[in-house]
Short mmCIF file of C-alpha atoms and ligand atoms in Angstrom, two decimals:
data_model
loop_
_atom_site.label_atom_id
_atom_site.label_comp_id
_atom_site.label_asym_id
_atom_site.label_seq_id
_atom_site.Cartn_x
_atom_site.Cartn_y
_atom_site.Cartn_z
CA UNK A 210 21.05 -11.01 19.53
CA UNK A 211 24.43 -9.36 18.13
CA UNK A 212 23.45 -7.45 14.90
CA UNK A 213 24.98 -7.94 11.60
CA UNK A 214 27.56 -5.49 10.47
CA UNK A 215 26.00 -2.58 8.03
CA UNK A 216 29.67 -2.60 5.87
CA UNK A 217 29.46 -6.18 5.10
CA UNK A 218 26.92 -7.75 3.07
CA UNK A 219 25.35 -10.77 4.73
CA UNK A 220 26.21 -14.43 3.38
CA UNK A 221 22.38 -15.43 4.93
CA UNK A 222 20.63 -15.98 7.61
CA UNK A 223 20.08 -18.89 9.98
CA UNK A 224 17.01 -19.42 12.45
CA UNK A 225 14.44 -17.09 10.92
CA UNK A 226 10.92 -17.36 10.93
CA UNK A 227 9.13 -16.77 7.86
CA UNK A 228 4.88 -16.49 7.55
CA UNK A 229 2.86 -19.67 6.13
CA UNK A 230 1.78 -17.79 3.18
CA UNK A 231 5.05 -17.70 1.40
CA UNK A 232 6.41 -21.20 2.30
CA UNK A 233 6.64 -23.55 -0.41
CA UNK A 234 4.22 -27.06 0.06
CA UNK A 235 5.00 -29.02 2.09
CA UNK A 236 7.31 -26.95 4.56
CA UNK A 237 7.85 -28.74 7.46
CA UNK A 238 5.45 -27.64 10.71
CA UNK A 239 6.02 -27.83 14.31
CA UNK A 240 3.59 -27.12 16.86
CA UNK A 241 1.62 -26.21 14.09
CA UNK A 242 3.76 -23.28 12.86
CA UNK A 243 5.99 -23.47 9.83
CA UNK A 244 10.03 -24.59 11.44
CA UNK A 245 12.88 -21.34 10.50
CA UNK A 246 13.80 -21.33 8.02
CA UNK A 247 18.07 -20.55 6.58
CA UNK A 248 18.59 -18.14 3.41
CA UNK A 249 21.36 -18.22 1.47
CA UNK A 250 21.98 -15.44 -0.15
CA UNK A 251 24.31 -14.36 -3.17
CA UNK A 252 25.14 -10.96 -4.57
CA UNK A 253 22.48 -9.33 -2.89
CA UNK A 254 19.97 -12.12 -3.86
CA UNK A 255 18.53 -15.22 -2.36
CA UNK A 256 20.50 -18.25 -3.36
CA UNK A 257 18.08 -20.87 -1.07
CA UNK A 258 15.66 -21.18 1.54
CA UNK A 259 16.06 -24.64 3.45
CA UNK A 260 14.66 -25.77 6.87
CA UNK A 261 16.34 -24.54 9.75
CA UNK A 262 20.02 -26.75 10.32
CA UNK A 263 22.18 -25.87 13.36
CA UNK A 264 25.79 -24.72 13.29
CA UNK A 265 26.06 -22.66 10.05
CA UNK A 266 28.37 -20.51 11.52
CA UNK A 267 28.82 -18.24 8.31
CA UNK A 268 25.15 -16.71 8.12
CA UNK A 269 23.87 -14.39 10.60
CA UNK A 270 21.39 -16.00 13.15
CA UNK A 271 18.20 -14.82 13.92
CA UNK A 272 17.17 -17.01 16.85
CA UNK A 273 13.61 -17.71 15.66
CA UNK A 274 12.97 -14.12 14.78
CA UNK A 275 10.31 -13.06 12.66
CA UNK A 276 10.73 -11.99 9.09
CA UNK A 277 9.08 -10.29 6.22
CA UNK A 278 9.95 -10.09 2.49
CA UNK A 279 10.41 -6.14 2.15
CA UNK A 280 7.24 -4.46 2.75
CA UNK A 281 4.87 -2.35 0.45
CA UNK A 282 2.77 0.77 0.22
CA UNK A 283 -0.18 0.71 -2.27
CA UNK A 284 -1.42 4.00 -1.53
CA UNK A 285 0.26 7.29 -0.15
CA UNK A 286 -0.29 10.87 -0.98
CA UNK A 287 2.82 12.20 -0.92
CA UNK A 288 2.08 15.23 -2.42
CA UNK A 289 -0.10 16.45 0.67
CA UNK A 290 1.61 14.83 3.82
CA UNK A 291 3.10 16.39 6.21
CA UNK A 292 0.74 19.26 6.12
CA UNK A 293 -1.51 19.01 9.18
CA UNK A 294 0.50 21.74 11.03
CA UNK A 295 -0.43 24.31 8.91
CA UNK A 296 -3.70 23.52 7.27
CA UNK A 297 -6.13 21.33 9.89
CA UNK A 298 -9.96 21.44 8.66
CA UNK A 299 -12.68 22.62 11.11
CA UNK A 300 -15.44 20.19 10.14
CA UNK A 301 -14.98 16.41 10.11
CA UNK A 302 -15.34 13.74 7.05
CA UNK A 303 -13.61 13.58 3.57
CA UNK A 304 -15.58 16.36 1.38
CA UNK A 305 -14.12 19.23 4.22
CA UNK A 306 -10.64 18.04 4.03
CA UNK A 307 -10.77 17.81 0.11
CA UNK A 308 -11.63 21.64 0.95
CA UNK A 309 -8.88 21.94 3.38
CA UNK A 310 -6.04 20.75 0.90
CA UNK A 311 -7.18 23.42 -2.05
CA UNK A 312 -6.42 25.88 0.69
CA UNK A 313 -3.21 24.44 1.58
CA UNK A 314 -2.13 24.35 -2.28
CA UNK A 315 -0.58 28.19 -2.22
CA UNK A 316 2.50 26.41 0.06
CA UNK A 317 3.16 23.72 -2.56
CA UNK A 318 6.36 25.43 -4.08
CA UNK A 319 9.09 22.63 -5.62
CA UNK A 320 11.43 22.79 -1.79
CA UNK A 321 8.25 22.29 -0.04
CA UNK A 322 6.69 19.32 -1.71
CA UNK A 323 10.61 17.55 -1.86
CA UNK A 324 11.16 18.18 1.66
CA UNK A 325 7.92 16.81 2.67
CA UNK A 326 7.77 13.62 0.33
CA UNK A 327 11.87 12.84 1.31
CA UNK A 328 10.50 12.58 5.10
CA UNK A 329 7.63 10.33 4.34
CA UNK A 330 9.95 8.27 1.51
CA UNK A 331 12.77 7.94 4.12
CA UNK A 332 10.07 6.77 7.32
CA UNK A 333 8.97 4.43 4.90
CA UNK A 334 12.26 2.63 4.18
CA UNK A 335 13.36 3.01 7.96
CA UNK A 336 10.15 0.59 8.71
CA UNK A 337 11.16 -1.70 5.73
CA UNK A 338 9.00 -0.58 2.83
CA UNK A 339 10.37 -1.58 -0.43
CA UNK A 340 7.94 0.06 -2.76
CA UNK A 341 5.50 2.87 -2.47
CA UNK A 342 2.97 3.95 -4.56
CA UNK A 343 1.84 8.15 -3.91
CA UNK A 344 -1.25 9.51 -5.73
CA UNK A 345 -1.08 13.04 -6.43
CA UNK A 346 -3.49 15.82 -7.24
CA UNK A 347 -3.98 16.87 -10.77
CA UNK A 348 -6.09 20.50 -10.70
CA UNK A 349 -6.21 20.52 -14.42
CA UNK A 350 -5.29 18.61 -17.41
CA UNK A 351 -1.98 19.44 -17.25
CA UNK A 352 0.92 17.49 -14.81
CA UNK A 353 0.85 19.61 -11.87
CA UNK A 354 4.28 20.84 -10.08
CA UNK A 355 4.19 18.15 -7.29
CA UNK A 356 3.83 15.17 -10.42
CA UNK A 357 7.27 16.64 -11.90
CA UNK A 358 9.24 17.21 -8.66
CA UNK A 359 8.23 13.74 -7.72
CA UNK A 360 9.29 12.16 -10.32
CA UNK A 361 12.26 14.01 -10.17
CA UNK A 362 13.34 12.83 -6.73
CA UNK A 363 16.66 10.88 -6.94
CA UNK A 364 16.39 7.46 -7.04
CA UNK A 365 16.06 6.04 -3.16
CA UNK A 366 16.01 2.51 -1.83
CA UNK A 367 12.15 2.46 -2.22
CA UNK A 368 10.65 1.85 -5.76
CA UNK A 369 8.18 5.02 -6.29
CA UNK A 370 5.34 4.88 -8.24
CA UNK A 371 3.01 7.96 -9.16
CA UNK A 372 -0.80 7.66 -9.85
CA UNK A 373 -2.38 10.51 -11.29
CA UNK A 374 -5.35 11.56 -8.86
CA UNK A 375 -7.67 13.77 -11.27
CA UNK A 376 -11.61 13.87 -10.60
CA UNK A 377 -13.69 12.52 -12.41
CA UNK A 378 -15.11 15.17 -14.00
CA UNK A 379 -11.46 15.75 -15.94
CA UNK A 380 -12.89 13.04 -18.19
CA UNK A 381 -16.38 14.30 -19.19
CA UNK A 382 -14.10 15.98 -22.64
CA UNK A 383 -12.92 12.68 -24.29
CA UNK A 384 -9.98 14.84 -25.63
CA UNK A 385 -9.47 16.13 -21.81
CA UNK A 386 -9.54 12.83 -21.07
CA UNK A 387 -6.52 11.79 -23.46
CA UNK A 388 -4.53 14.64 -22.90
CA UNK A 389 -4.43 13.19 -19.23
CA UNK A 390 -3.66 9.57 -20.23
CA UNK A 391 -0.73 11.17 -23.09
CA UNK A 392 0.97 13.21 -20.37
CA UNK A 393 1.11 10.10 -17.94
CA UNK A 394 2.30 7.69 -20.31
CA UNK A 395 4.80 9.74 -21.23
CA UNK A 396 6.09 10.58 -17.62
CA UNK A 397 8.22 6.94 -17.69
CA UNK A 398 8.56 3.92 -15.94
CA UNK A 399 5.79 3.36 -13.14
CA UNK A 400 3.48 6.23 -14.17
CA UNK A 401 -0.36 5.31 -13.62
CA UNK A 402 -4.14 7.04 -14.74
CA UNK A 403 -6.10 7.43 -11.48
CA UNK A 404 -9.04 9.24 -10.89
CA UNK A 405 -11.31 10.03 -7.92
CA UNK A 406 -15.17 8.77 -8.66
CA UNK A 407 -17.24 9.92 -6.26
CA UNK A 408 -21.35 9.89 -5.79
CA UNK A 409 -20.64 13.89 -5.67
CA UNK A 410 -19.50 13.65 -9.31
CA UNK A 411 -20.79 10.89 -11.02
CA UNK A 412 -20.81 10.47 -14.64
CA UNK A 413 -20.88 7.21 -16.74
CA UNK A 414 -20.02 9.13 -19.81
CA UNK A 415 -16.82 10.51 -18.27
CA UNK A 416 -16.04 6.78 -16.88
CA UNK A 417 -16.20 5.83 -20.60
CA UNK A 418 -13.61 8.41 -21.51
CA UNK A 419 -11.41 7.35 -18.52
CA UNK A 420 -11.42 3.71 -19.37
CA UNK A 421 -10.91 4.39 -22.94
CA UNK A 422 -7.94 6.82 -22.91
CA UNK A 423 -6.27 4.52 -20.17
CA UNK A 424 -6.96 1.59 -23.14
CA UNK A 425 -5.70 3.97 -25.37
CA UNK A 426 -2.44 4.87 -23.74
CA UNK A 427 -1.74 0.91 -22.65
CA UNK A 428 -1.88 2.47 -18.65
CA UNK A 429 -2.42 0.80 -15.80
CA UNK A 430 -5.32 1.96 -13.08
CA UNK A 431 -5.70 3.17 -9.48
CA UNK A 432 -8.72 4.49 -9.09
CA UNK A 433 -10.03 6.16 -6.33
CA UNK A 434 -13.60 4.15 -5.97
CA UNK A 435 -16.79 4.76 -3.79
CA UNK A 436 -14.89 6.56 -0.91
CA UNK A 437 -18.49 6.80 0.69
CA UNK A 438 -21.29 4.72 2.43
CA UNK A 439 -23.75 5.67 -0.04
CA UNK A 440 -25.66 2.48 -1.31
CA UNK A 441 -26.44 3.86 -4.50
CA UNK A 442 -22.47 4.78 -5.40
CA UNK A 443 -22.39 3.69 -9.03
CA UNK A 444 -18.37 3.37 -9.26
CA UNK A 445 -17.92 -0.05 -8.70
CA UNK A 446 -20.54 -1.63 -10.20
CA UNK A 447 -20.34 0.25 -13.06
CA UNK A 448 -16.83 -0.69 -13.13
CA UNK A 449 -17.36 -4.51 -12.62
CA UNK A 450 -20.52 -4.57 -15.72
CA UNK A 451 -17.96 -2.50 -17.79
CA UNK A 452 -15.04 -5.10 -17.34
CA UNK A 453 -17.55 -8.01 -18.03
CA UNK A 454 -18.21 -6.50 -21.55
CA UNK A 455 -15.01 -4.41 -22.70
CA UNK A 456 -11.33 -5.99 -22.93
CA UNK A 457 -9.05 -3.77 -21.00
CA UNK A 458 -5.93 -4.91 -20.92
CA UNK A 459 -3.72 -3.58 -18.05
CA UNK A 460 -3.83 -4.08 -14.68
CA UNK A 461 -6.95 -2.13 -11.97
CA UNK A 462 -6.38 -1.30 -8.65
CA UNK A 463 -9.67 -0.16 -6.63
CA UNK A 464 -8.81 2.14 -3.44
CA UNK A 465 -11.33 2.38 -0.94
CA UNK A 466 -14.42 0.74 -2.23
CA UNK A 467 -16.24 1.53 1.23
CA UNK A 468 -19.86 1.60 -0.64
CA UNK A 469 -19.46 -2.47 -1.30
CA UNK A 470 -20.02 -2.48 2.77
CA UNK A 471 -23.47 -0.55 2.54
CA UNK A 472 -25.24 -1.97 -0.27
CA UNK A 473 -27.17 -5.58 -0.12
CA UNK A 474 -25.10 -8.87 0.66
CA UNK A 475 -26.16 -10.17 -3.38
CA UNK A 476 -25.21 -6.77 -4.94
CA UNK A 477 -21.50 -7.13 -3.52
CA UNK A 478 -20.82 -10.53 -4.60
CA UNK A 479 -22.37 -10.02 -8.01
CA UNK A 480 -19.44 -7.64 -7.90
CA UNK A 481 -16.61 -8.91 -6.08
CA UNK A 482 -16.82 -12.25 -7.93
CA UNK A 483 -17.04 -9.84 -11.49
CA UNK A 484 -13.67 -8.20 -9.86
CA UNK A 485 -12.25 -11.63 -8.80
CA UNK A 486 -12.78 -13.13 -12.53
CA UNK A 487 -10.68 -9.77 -13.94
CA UNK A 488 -8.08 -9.53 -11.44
CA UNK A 489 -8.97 -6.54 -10.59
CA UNK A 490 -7.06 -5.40 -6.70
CA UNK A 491 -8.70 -3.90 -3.79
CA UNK A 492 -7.07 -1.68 -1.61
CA UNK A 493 -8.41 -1.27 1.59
CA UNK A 494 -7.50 1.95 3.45
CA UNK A 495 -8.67 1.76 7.51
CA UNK A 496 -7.47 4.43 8.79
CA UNK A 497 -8.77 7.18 6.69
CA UNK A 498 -12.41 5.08 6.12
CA UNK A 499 -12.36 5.04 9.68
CA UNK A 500 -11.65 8.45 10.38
CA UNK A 501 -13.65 10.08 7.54
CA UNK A 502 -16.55 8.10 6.91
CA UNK A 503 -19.74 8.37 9.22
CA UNK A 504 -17.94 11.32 10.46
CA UNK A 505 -20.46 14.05 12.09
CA UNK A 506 -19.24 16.78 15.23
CA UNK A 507 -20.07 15.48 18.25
CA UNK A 508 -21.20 12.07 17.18
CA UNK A 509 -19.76 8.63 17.95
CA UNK A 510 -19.25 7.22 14.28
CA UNK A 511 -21.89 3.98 14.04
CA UNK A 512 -20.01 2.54 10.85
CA UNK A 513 -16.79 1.43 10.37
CA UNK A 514 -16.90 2.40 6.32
CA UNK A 515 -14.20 0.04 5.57
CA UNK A 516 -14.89 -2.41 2.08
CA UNK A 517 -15.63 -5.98 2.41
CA UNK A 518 -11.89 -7.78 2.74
CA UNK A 519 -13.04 -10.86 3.44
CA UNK A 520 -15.81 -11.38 1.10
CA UNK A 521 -13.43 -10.01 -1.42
CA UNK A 522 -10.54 -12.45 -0.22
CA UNK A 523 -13.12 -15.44 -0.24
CA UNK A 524 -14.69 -14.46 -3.75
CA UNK A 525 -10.60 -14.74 -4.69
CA UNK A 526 -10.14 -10.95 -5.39
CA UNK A 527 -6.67 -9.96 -4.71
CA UNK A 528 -5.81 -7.71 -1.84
CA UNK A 529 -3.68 -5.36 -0.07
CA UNK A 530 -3.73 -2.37 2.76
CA UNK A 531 -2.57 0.97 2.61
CA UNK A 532 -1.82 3.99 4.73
CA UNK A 533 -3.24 6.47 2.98
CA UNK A 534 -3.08 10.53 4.11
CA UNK A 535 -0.34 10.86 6.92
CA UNK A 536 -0.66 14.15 8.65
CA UNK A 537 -2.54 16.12 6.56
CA UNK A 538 -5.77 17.52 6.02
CA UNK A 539 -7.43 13.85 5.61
CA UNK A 540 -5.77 12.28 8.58
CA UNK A 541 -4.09 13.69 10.90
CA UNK A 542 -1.87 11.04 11.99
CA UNK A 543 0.41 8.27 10.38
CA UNK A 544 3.62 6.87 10.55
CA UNK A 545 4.40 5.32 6.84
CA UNK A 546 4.46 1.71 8.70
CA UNK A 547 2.44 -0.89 7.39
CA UNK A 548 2.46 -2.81 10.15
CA UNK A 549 0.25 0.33 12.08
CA UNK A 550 -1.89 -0.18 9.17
CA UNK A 551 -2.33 -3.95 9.84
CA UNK A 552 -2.55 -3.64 13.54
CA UNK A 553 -5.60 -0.62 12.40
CA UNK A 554 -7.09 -3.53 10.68
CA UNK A 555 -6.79 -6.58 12.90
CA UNK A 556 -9.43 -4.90 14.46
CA UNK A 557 -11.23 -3.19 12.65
CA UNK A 558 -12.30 -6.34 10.67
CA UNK A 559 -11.31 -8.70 13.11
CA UNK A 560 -8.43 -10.52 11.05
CA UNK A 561 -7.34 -13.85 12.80
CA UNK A 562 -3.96 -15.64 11.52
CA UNK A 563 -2.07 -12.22 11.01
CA UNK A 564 1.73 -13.21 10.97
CA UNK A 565 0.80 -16.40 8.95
CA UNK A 566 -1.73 -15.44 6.69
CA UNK A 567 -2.69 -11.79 6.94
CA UNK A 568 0.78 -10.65 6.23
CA UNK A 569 0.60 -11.20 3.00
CA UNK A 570 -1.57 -8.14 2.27
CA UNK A 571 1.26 -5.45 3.14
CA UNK A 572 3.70 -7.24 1.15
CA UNK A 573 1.96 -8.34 -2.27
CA UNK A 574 4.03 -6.79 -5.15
CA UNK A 575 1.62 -9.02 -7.66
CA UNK A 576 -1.31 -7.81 -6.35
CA UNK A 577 0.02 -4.13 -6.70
CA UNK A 578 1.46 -4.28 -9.95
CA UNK A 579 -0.77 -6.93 -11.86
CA UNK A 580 2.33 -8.76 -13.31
CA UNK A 581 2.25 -12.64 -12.80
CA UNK A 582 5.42 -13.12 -10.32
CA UNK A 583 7.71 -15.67 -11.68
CA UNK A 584 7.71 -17.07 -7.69
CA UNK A 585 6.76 -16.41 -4.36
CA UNK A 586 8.85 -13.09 -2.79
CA UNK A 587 12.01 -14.64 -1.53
CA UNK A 588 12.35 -17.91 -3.73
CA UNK A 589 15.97 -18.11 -5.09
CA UNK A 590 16.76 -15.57 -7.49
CA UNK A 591 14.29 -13.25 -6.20
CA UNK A 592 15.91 -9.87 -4.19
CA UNK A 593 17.61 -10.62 -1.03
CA UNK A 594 15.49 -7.96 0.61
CA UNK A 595 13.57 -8.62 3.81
CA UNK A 596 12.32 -6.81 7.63
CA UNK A 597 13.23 -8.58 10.59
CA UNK A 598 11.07 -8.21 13.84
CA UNK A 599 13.40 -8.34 16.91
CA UNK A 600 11.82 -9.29 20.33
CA UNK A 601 8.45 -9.92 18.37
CA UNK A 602 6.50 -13.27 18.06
CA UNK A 603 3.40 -14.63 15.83
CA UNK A 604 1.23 -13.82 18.74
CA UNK A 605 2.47 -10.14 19.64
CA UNK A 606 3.24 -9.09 15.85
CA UNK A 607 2.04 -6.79 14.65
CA UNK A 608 1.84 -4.95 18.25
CA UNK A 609 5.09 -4.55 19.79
CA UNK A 610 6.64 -4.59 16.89
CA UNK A 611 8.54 -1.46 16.00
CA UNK A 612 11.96 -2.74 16.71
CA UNK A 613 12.84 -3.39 13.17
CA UNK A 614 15.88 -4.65 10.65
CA UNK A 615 15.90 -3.72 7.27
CA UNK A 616 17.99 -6.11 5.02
CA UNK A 617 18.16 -4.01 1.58
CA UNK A 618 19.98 -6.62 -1.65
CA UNK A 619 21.50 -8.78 1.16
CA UNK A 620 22.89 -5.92 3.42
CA UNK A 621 21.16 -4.27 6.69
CA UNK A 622 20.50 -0.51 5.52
CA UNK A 623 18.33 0.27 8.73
CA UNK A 624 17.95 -0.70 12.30
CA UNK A 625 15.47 0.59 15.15
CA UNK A 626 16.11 -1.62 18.43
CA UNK A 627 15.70 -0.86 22.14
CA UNK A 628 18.07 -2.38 24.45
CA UNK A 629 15.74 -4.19 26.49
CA UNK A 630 14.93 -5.87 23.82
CA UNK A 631 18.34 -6.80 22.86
CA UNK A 632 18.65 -7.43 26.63
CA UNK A 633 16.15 -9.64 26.96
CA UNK A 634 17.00 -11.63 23.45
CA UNK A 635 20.59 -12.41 25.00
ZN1 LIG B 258 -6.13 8.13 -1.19
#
């Protein structure tokens, strides 16, 4: 495979094989997997996207490579990653690192907190992510250093959006509670209310205020939701009766919801299908549930504390994964690549179909952002933006699949090969 020249913007490219999920009806199949497909592109967006026709000699061919629209990451924490070096807790599971990252707080001056989000920003493009949303830690009602330095970074390839992680407690003052949702909306473009809602701090009349102010303040949600295996957590239930009786009218994501997995079968489809019916997104987050749920010293974990994705996919609830914590206090490992995220969750819930199907939840803008999309990602019009997967195929991917081409407005911006690979491919 010769590569395409990063001076030049590309005119298309032949021969490349796109996932089932984001093929129009009634694309042609072979073998039972969708044919290449050819895109056209024009100033830096697509123009078409035919079957595959031999002997265009002025796009770039891929040779039956695999390809992505540009990828996504619903959930980061930007504000702590990075950290792990300096601040590693001594007792496993989520409420020690919580612990761990107040201590580490004393090193978050405004050079430390850019340095640290930069690397994870730039690892994220390099591996082809388009758009990344960070929470970050509010310690009072006021926007905290790392909120302003964030959204102070200079503009990069990836769209950045901040969530305002506060407790839940915050919210227990209704004016607390607005003084919150005034300072976010006022922050700009892609500014969101977030809050962490916990069995450790429960409070329906705080939820109220949180719900309200967001209402209020026309914000969207990311909410931090039964991180826990508790069967009584109240978050998401409360959450789903609350929808089915009060208008709100932007968009809710859910992050973690790892209590739907220990309560009764009945319980979580009374509330998936309540979610489902208000478009509410769940973000699943394996490697941190995994890591920090069921977590004791010395003891094999006997849950997997991950939410129920495929109840929630067949009860129509919209979906997506995320990384989470990368090398901090939470996790101590990570690599801002969605596809380790995937590969994290082919097994741990046994996902079948992932290059076809499964995809789809790292690269879901709609789901993320709530907005109806006008088409699928990579219909004409749309951003001539997608991640190529050299020496990869629909049965290896998402394994073996860190060789990577990042095609940024119709131009490759990044490119991680190996030259056996490239060996091989010729
Ligand atoms: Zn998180």
């Amino acid at each position: 495979m010769n590569l395409p020249d990063t001076a030049t913007p590309l005119n298309g490219i032949a021969n490349v094989r796109l996932p089932a999920w984001l093929l129009p009806a009634g694309w042609p199949l072979q073998a039972g997997e969708p044919v290449t497909a050819d895109l056209r592109f024009d100033a830096g967006k697509i123009a078409s996207v035919t079957p595959y026709q031999p002997d265009q000699n002025d796009l770039w061919n891929a040779h039956g490579t695999l390809a992505l629209p540009g990828l996504i990451e619903p959930h980061a924490h930007l504000d702590k990653t990075f950290t792990i070096a300096r601040s590693r807790p001594s007792t496993p599971g989520l409420l020690a690192a919580i612990e761990t990252l107040h201590q580490d707080r004393q090193h978050w001056t405004a050079d430390d907190l850019r340095q640290r989000a930069r690397k994870g920003l730039a690892w994220a493009a390099a591996n082809g992510v388009t758009r990344l949303r960070t929470h970050i830690d509010w310690f009072d009602v006021a926007p905290p250093l790392a909120w302003l330095e964030l959204g102070e970074m200079p503009h990069t390839s990836v769209t950045l959006e901040r969530v305002a992680l506060a407790p839940l407690s915050f919210f227990a003052d209704a004016g607390a509670a607005d003084r919150i949702a005034r300072a976010v909306a006022e922050s700009g473009k892609h500014c969101l209310l977030g809050g962490f809602i916990h069995s450790s701090n429960w409070d329906p009349a705080a939820m109220r205020n949180l719900m309200q102010s967001a209402s209020r303040w026309k914000l969207n949600l990311d909410l931090h939701i039964d991180e826990e295996l508790s069967p009584v957590a109240h978050g998401l239930s409360w959450l789903a009766d609350y929808l089915s009786q009060t208008d709100f009218s932007g968009h809710i994501c859910c992050s973690h919801g790892c209590a739907l997995a220990s309560g009764s079968e009945q319980q979580a489809q009374e509330i998936l299908s309540l979610l489902a019916a208000q478009r509410v997104t769940l973000i699943a987050l394996p490697m941190t549930n995994l890591l920090l749920q069921d977590a004791v010293t010395g003891r094999t974990p006997r849950q997997r504390g991950i939410t129920l994705l495929k109840e929630a996919q067949t009860a129509g609830v919209p979906l997506l994964l995320g990384c989470d914590n990368v090398q901090d206090a939470f996790c101590p490992a990570g690599s801002y690549d969605p596809l380790d995220t995937l590969t994290c969750a082919l097994f741990a819930l046994q996902l079948d179909n992932v290059f076809d199907q499964q995809s789809r939840l790292i690269c879901d803008v709609a789901a993320l952002t709530g907005e109806a999309p006008a088409a699928l990602p990579l219909s004409p019009g749309s951003d001539a933006s997608l991640v190529i997967f050299p020496g990869s195929d629909s049965l290896t991917w998402p394994l073996h699949s860190a060789a990577r081409l990042v095609i940024r407005h119709g131009r490759l911006t990044h490119q991680r090969t190996w030259n056996q690979e490239l060996s091989h491919e010729s």
